[in-house]
PDB file of C-alpha atoms and ligand atoms in Angstrom:
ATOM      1  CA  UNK Z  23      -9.259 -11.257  -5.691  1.00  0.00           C
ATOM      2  CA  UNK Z  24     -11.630 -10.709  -2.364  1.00  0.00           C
ATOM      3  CA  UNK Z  25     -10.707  -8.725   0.344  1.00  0.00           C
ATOM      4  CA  UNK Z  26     -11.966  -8.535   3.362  1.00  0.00           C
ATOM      5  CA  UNK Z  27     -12.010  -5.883   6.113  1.00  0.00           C
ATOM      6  CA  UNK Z  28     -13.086  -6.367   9.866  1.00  0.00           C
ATOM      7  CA  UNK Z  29     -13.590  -3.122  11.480  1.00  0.00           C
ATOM      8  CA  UNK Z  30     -15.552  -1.149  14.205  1.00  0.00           C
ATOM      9  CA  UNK Z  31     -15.794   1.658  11.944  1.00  0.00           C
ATOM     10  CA  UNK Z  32     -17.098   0.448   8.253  1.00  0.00           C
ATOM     11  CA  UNK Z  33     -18.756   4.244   7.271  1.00  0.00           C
ATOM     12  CA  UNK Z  34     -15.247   4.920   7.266  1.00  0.00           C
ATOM     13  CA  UNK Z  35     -14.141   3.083   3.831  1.00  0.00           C
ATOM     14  CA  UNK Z  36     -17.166   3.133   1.988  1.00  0.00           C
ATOM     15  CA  UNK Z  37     -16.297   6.030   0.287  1.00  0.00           C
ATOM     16  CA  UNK Z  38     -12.223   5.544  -0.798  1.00  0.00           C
ATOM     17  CA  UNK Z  39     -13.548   1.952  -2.236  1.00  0.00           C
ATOM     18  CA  UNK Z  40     -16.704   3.706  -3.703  1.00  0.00           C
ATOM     19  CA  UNK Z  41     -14.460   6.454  -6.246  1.00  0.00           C
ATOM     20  CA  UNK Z  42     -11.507   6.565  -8.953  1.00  0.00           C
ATOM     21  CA  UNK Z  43      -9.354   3.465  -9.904  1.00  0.00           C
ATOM     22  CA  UNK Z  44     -10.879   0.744  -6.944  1.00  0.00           C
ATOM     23  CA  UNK Z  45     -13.958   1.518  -7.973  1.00  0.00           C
ATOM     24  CA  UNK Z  46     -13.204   0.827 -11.446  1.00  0.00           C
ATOM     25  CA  UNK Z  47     -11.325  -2.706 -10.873  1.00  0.00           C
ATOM     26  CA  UNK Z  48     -14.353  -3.208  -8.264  1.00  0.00           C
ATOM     27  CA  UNK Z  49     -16.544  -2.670 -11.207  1.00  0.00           C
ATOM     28  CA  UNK Z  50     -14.551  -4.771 -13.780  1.00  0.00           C
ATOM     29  CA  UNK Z  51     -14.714  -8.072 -11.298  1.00  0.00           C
ATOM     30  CA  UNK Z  52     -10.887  -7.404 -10.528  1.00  0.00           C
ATOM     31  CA  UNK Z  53     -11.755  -7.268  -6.886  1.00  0.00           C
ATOM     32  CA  UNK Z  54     -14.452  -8.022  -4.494  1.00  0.00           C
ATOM     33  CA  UNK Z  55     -14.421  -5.789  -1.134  1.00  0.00           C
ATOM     34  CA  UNK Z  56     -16.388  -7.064   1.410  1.00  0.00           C
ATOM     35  CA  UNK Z  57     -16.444  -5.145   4.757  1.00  0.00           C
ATOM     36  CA  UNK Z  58     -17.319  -6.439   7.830  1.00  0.00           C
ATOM     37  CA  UNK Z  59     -18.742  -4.996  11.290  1.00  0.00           C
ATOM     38  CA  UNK Z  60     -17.034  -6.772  14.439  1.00  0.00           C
ATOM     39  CA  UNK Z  61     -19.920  -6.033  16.627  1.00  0.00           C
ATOM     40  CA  UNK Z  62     -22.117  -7.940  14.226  1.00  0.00           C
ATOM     41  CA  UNK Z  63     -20.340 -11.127  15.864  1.00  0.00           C
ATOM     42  CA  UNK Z  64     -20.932 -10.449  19.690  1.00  0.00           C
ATOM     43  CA  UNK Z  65     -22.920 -12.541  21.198  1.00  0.00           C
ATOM     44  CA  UNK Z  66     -23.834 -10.700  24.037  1.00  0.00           C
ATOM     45  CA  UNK Z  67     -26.515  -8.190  24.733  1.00  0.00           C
ATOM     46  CA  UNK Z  68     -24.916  -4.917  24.481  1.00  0.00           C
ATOM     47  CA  UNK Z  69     -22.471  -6.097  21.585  1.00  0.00           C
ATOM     48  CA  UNK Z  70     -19.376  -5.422  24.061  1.00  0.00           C
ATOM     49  CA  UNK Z  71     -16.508  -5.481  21.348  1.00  0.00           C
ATOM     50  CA  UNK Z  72     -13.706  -4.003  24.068  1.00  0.00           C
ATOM     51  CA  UNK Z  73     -12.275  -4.379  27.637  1.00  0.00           C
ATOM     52  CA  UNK Z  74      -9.992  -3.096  30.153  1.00  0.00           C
ATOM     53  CA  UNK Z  75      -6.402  -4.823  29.933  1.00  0.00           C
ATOM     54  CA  UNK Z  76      -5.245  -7.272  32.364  1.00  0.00           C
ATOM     55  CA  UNK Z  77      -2.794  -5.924  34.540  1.00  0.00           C
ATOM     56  CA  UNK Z  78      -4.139  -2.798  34.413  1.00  0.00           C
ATOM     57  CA  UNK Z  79      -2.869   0.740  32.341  1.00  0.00           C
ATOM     58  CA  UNK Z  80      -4.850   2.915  29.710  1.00  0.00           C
ATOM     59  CA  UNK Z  81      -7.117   2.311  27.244  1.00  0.00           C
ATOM     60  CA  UNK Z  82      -9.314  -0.628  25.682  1.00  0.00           C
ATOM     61  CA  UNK Z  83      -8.341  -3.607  24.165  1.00  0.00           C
ATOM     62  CA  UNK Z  84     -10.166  -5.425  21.047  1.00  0.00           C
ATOM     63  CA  UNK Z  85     -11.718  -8.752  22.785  1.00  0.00           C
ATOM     64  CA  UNK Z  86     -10.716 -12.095  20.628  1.00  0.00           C
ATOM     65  CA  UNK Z  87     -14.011 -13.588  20.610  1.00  0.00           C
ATOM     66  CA  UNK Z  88     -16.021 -11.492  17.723  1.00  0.00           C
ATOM     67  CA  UNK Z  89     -12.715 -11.043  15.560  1.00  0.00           C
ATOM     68  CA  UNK Z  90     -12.405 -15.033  16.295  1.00  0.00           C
ATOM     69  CA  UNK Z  91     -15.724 -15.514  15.193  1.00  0.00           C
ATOM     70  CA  UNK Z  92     -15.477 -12.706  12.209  1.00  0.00           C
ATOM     71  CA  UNK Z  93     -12.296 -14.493  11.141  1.00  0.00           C
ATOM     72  CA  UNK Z  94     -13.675 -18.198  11.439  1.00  0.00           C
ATOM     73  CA  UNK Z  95     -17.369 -17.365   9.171  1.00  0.00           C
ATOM     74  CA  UNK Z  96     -14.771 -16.126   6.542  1.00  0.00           C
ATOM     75  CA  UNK Z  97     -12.329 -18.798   6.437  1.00  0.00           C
ATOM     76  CA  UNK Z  98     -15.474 -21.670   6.542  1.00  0.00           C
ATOM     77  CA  UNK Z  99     -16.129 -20.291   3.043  1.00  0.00           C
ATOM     78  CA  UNK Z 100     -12.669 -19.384   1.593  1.00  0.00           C
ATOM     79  CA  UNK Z 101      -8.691 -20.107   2.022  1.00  0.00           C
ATOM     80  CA  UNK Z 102      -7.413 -16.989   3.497  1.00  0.00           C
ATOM     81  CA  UNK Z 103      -4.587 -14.887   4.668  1.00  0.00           C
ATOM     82  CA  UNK Z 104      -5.378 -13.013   7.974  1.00  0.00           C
ATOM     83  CA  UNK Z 105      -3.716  -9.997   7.825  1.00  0.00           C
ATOM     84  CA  UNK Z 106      -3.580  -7.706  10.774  1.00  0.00           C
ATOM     85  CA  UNK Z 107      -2.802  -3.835  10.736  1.00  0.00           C
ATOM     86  CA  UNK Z 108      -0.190  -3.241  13.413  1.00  0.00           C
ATOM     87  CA  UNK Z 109       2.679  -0.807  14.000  1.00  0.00           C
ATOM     88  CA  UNK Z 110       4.084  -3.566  15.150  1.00  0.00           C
ATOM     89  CA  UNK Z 111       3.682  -5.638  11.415  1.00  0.00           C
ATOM     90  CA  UNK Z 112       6.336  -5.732   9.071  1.00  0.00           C
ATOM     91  CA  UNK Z 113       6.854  -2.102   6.856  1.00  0.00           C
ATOM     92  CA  UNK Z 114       4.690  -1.866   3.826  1.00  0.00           C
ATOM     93  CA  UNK Z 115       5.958  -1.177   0.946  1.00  0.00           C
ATOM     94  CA  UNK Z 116       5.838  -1.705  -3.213  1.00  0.00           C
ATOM     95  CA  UNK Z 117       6.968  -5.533  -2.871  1.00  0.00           C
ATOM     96  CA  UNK Z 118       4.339  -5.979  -0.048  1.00  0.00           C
ATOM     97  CA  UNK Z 119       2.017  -4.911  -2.257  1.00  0.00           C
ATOM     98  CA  UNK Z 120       3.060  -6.832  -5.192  1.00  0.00           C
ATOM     99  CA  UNK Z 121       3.404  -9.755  -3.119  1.00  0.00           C
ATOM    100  CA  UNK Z 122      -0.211  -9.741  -2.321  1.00  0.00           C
ATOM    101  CA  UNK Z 123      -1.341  -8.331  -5.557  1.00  0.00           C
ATOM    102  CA  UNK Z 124      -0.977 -12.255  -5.777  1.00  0.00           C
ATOM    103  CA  UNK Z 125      -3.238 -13.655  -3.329  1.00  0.00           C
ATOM    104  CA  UNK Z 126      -6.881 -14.696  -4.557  1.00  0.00           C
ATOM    105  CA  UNK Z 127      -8.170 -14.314  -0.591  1.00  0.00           C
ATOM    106  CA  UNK Z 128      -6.757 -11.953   2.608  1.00  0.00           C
ATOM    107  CA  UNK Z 129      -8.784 -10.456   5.347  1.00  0.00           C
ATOM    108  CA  UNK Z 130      -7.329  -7.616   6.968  1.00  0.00           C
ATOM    109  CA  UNK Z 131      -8.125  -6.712  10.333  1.00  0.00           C
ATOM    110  CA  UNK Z 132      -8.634  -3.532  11.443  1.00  0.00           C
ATOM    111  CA  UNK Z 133      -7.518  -2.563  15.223  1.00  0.00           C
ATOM    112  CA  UNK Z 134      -8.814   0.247  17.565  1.00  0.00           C
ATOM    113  CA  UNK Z 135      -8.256   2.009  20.956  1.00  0.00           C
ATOM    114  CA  UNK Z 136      -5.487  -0.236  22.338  1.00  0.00           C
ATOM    115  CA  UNK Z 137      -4.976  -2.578  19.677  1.00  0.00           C
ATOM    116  CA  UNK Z 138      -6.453  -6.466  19.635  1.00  0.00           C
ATOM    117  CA  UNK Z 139      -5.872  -9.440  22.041  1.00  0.00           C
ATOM    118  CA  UNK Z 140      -2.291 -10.548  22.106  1.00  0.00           C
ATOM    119  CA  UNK Z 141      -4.346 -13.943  21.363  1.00  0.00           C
ATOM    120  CA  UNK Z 142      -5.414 -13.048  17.873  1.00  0.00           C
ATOM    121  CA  UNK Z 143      -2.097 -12.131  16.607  1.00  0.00           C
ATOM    122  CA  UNK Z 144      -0.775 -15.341  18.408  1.00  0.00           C
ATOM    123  CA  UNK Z 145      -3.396 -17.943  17.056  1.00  0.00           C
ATOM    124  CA  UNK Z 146      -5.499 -15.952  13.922  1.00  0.00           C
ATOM    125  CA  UNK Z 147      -3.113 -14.286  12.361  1.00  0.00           C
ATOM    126  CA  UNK Z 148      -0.749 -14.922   9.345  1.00  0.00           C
ATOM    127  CA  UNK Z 149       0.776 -11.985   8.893  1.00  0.00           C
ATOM    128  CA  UNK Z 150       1.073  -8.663  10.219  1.00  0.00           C
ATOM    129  CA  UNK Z 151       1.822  -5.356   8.187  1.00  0.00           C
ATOM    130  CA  UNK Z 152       2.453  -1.521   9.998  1.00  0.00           C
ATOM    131  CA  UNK Z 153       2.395   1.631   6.732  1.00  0.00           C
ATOM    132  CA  UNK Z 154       4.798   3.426   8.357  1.00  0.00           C
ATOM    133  CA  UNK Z 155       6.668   3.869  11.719  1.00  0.00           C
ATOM    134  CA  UNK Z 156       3.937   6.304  13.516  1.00  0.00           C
ATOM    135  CA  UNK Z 157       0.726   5.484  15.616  1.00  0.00           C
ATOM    136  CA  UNK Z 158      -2.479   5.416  13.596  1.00  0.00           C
ATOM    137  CA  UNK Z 159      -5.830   5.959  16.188  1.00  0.00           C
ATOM    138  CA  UNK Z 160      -7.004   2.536  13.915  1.00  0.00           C
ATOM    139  CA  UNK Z 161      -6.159   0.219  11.228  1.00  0.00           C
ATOM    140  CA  UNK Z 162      -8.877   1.684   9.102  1.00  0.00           C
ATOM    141  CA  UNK Z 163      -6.402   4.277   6.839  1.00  0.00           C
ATOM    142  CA  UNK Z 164      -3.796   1.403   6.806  1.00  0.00           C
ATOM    143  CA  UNK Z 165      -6.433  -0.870   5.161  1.00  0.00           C
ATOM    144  CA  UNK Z 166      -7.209   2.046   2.713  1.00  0.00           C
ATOM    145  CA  UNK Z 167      -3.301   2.358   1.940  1.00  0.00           C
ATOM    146  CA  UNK Z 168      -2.955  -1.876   1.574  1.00  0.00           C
ATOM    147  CA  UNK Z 169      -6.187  -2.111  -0.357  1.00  0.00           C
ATOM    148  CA  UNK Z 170      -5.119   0.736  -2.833  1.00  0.00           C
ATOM    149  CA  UNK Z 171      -1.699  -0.592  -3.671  1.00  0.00           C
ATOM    150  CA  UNK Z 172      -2.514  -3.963  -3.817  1.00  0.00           C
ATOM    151  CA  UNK Z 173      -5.664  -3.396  -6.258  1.00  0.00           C
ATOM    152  CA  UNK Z 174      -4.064  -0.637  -8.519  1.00  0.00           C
ATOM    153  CA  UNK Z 175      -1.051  -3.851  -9.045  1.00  0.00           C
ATOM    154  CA  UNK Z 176      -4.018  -5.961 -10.853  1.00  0.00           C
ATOM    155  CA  UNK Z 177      -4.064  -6.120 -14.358  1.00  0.00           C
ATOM    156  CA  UNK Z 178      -6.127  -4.235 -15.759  1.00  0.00           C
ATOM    157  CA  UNK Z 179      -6.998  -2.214 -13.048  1.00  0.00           C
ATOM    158  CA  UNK Z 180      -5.113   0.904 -14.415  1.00  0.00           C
ATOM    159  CA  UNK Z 181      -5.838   2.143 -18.110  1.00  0.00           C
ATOM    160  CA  UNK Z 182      -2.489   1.615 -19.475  1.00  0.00           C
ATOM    161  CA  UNK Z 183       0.050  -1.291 -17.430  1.00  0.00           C
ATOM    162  CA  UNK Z 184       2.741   1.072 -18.301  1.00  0.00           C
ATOM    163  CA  UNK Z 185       1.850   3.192 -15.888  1.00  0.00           C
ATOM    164  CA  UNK Z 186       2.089   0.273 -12.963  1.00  0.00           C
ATOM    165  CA  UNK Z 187       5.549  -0.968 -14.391  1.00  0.00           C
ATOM    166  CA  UNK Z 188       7.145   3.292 -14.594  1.00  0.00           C
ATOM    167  CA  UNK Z 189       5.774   4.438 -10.917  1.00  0.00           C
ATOM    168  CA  UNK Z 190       8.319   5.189  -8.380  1.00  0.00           C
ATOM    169  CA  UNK Z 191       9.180   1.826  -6.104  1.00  0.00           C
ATOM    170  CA  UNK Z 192       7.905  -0.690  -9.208  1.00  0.00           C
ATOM    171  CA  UNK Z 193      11.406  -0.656 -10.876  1.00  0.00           C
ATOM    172  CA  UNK Z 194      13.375  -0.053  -7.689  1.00  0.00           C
ATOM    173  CA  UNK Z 195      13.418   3.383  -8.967  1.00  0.00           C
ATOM    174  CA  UNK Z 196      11.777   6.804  -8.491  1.00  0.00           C
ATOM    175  CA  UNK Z 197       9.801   8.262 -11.255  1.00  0.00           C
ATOM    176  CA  UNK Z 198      11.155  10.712 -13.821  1.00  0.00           C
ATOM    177  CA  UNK Z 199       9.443  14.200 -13.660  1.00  0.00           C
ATOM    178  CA  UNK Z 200       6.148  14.512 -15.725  1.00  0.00           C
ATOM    179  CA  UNK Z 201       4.833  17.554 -17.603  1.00  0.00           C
ATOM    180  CA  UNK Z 202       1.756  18.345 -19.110  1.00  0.00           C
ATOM    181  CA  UNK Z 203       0.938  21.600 -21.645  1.00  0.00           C
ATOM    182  CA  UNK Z 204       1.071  24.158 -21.405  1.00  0.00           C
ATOM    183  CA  UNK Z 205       4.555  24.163 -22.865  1.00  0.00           C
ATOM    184  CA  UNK Z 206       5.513  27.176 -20.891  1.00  0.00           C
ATOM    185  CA  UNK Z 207       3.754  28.208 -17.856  1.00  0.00           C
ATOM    186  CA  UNK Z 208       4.744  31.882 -15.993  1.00  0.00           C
ATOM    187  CA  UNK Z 209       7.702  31.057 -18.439  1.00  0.00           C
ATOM    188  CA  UNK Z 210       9.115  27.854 -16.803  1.00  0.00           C
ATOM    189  CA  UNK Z 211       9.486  25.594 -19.534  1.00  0.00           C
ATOM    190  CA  UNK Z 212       8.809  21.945 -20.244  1.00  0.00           C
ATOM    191  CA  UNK Z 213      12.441  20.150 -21.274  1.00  0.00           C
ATOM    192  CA  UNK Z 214      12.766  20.447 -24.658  1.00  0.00           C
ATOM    193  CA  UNK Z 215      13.417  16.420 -25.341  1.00  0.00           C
ATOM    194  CA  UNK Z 216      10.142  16.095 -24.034  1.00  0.00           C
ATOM    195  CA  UNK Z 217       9.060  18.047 -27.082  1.00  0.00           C
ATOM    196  CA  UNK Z 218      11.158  16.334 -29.337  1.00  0.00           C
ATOM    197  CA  UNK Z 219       9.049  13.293 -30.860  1.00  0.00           C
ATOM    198  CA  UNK Z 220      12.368  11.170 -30.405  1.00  0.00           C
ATOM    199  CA  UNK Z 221      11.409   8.891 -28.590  1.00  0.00           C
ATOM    200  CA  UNK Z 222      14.873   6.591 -28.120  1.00  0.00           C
ATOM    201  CA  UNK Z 223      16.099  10.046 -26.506  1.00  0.00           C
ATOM    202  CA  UNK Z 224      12.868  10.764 -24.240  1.00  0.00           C
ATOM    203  CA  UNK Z 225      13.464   7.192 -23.135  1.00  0.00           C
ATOM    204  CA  UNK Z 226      17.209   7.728 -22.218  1.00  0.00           C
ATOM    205  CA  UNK Z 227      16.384  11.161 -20.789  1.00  0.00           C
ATOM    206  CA  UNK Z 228      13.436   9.483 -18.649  1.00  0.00           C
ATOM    207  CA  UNK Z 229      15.745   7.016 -17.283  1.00  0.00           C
ATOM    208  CA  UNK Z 230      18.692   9.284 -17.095  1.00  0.00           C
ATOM    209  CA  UNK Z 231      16.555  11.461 -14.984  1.00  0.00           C
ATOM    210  CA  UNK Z 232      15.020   8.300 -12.876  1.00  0.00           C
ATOM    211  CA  UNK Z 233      18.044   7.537 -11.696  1.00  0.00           C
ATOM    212  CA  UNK Z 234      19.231  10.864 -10.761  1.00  0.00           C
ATOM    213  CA  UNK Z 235      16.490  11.457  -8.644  1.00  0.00           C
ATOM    214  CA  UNK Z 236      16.896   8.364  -6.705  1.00  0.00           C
ATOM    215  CA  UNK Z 237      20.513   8.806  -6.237  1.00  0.00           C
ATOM    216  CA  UNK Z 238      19.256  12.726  -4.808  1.00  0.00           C
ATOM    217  CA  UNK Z 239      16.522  11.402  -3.171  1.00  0.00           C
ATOM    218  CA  UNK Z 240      16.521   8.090  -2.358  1.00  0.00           C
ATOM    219  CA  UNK Z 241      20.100   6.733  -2.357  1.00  0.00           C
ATOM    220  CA  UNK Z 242      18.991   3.863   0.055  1.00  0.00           C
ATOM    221  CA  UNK Z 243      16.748   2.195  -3.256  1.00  0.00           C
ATOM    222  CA  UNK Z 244      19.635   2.247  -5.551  1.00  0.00           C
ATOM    223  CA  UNK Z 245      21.404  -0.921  -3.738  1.00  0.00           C
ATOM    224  CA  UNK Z 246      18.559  -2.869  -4.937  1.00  0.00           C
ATOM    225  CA  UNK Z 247      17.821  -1.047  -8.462  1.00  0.00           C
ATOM    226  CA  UNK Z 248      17.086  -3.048 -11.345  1.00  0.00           C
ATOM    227  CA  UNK Z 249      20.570  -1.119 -13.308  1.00  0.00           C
ATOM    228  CA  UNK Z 250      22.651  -2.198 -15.994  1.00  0.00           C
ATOM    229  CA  UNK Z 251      25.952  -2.609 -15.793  1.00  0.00           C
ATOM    230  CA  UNK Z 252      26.604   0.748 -17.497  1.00  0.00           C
ATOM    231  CA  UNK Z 253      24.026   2.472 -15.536  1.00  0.00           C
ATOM    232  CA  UNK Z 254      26.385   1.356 -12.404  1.00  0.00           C
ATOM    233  CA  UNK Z 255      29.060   2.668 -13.784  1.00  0.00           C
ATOM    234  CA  UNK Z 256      28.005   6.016 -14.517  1.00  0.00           C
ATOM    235  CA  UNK Z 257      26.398   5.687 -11.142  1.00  0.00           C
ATOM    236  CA  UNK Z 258      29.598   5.172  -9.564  1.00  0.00           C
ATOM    237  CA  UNK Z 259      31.057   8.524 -11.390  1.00  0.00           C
ATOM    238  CA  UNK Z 260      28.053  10.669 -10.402  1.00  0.00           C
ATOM    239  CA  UNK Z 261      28.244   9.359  -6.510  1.00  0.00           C
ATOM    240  CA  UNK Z 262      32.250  10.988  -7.203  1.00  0.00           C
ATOM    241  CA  UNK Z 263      30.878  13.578  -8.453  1.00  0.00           C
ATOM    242  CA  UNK Z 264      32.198  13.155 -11.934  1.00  0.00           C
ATOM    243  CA  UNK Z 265      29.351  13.625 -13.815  1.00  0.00           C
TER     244      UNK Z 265
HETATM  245  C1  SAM I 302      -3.674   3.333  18.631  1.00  0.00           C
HETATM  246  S1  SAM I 302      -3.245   1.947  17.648  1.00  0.00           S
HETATM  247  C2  SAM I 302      -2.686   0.798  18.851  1.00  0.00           C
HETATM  248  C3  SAM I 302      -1.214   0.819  19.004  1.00  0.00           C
HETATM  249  C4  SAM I 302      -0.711  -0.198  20.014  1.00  0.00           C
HETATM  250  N1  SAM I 302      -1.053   0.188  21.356  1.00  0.00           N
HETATM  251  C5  SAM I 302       0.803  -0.325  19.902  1.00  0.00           C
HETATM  252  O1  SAM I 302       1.496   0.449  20.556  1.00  0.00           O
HETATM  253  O2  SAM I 302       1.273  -1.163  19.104  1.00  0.00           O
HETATM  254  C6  SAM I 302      -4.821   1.309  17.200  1.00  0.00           C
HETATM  255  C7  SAM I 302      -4.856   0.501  15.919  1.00  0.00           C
HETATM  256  O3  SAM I 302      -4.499   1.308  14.817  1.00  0.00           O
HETATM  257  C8  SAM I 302      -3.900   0.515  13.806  1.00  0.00           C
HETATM  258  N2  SAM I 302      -2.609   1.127  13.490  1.00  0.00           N
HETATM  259  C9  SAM I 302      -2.008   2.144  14.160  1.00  0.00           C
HETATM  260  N3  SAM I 302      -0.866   2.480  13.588  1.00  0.00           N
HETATM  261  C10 SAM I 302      -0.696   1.677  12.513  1.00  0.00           C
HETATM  262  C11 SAM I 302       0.314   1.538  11.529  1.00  0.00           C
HETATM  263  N4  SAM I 302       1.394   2.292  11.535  1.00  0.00           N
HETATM  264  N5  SAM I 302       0.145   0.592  10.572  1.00  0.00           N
HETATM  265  C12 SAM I 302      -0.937  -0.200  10.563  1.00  0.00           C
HETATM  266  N6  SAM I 302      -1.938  -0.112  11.475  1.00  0.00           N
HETATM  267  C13 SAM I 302      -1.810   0.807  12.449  1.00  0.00           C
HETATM  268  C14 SAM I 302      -3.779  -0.897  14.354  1.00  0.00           C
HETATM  269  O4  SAM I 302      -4.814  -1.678  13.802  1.00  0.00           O
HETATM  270  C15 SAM I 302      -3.931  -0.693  15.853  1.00  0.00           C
HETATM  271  O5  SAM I 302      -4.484  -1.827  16.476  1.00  0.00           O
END
């Protein structure tokens, strides 16, 4: 997979892209991460990447031309999705980032200040994502967010893919509580299952407990919950109360 980033800001993702799991899949070949300066495609003499908005009112608005020209040097070489970071964009979330866990090619355009030409999202985009329903100052964090979802779904790019398939969202479900030694810590202890070595019953309790949480938690992720039929029935008693 390559993905690439137009921003007026690249200092700020070298270093999220340079540590931990990214750089690891970045390092197996996984991923490619190419990030790109919009001023380096002005064409003018002071590398004017902003402008007042027509009609007047606050702030600066991205100009089309260098993102055009940004965008257009890309796609000459490669098939791509052209992603831009909006509050606007549809929500982000795990099967966003599974769905373009799939793609071999996006860019993903960073906005600032005011936000881009209404031209660009009319005529270079293809899709158009927001992380959450609050005002970012620029798309940079939401590319960090996208980019570290997206690579963390490639295989291989985790140690174990257990760990991808048991995080909260990837079964419709949130994740069961995790311990680690000491087995009793300012005497709060770890469930004793966990110490068990039965695994069948860790399993059950791990899912048992998965799907309590959501129902506390999250309610709203059960409708679309990969359960079985038993699981909805005992769901159904525990939303009564019953259990
Ligand atoms: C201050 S915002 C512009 C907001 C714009 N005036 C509006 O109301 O839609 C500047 C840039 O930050 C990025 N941004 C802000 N919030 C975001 C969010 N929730 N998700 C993705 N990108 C966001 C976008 O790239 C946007 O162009």
């Amino acid at each position: 997979m390559r993905i690439h980033i137009l921003t007026l800001f690249p200092n700020m993702l070298s270093g999220p892209f340079s540590e931990s799991i990214i750089k690891r899949a970045v390092d197996r070949g996984l991923v490619e991460i190419v990030i790109y300066n919009i001023r380096d495609y002005t064409s003018d003499r002071h590398h004017v990447v902003d402008d007042y908005p027509f009609g007047g009112g606050q702030g600066m608005v991205l100009k089309p031309e260098p993102i055009s020209a940004a965008v257009e040097s890309i796609k000459n070489e490669y098939e791509v999705s052209v992603i831009l970071l909006t509050p606007q964009g549809r929500l982000f979330n795990q099967m966003v980032a599974e769905e373009l866990a799939g793609y071999s090619e996006m860019i993903l355009i960073c906005g600032h200040y005011e936000g881009v030409d209404e031209r660009v999202r009319e005529h270079l985009v293809t899709d158009e994502i927001s992380i959450g329903d609050y005002v970012l100052s620029g798309g940079e964090l939401a590319a960090m967010v996208v980019v570290d979802a997206v690579v963390r779904q490639l295989p291989g790019a985790l140690g174990a893919e257990e760990a991808v398939r048991e995080d909260s969202h990837s079964s419709g479900l949130l994740e069961y509580p995790q311990y680690t030694r000491p087995r009793v810590f300012q005497g709060w202890e770890v469930p004793q299952v966990l110490l068990s070595g039965n695994h069948a019953e860790i399993a059950r309790w791990r899912r048992e407990q998965s799907i309590i949480r959501t129902l506390r938690r999250r309610p709203d992720l059960l409708e679309r919950a990969d359960l079985s039929r038993e699981e909805r029935m005992v769901l159904e008693r525990m939303k009564r109360g019953e259990e």
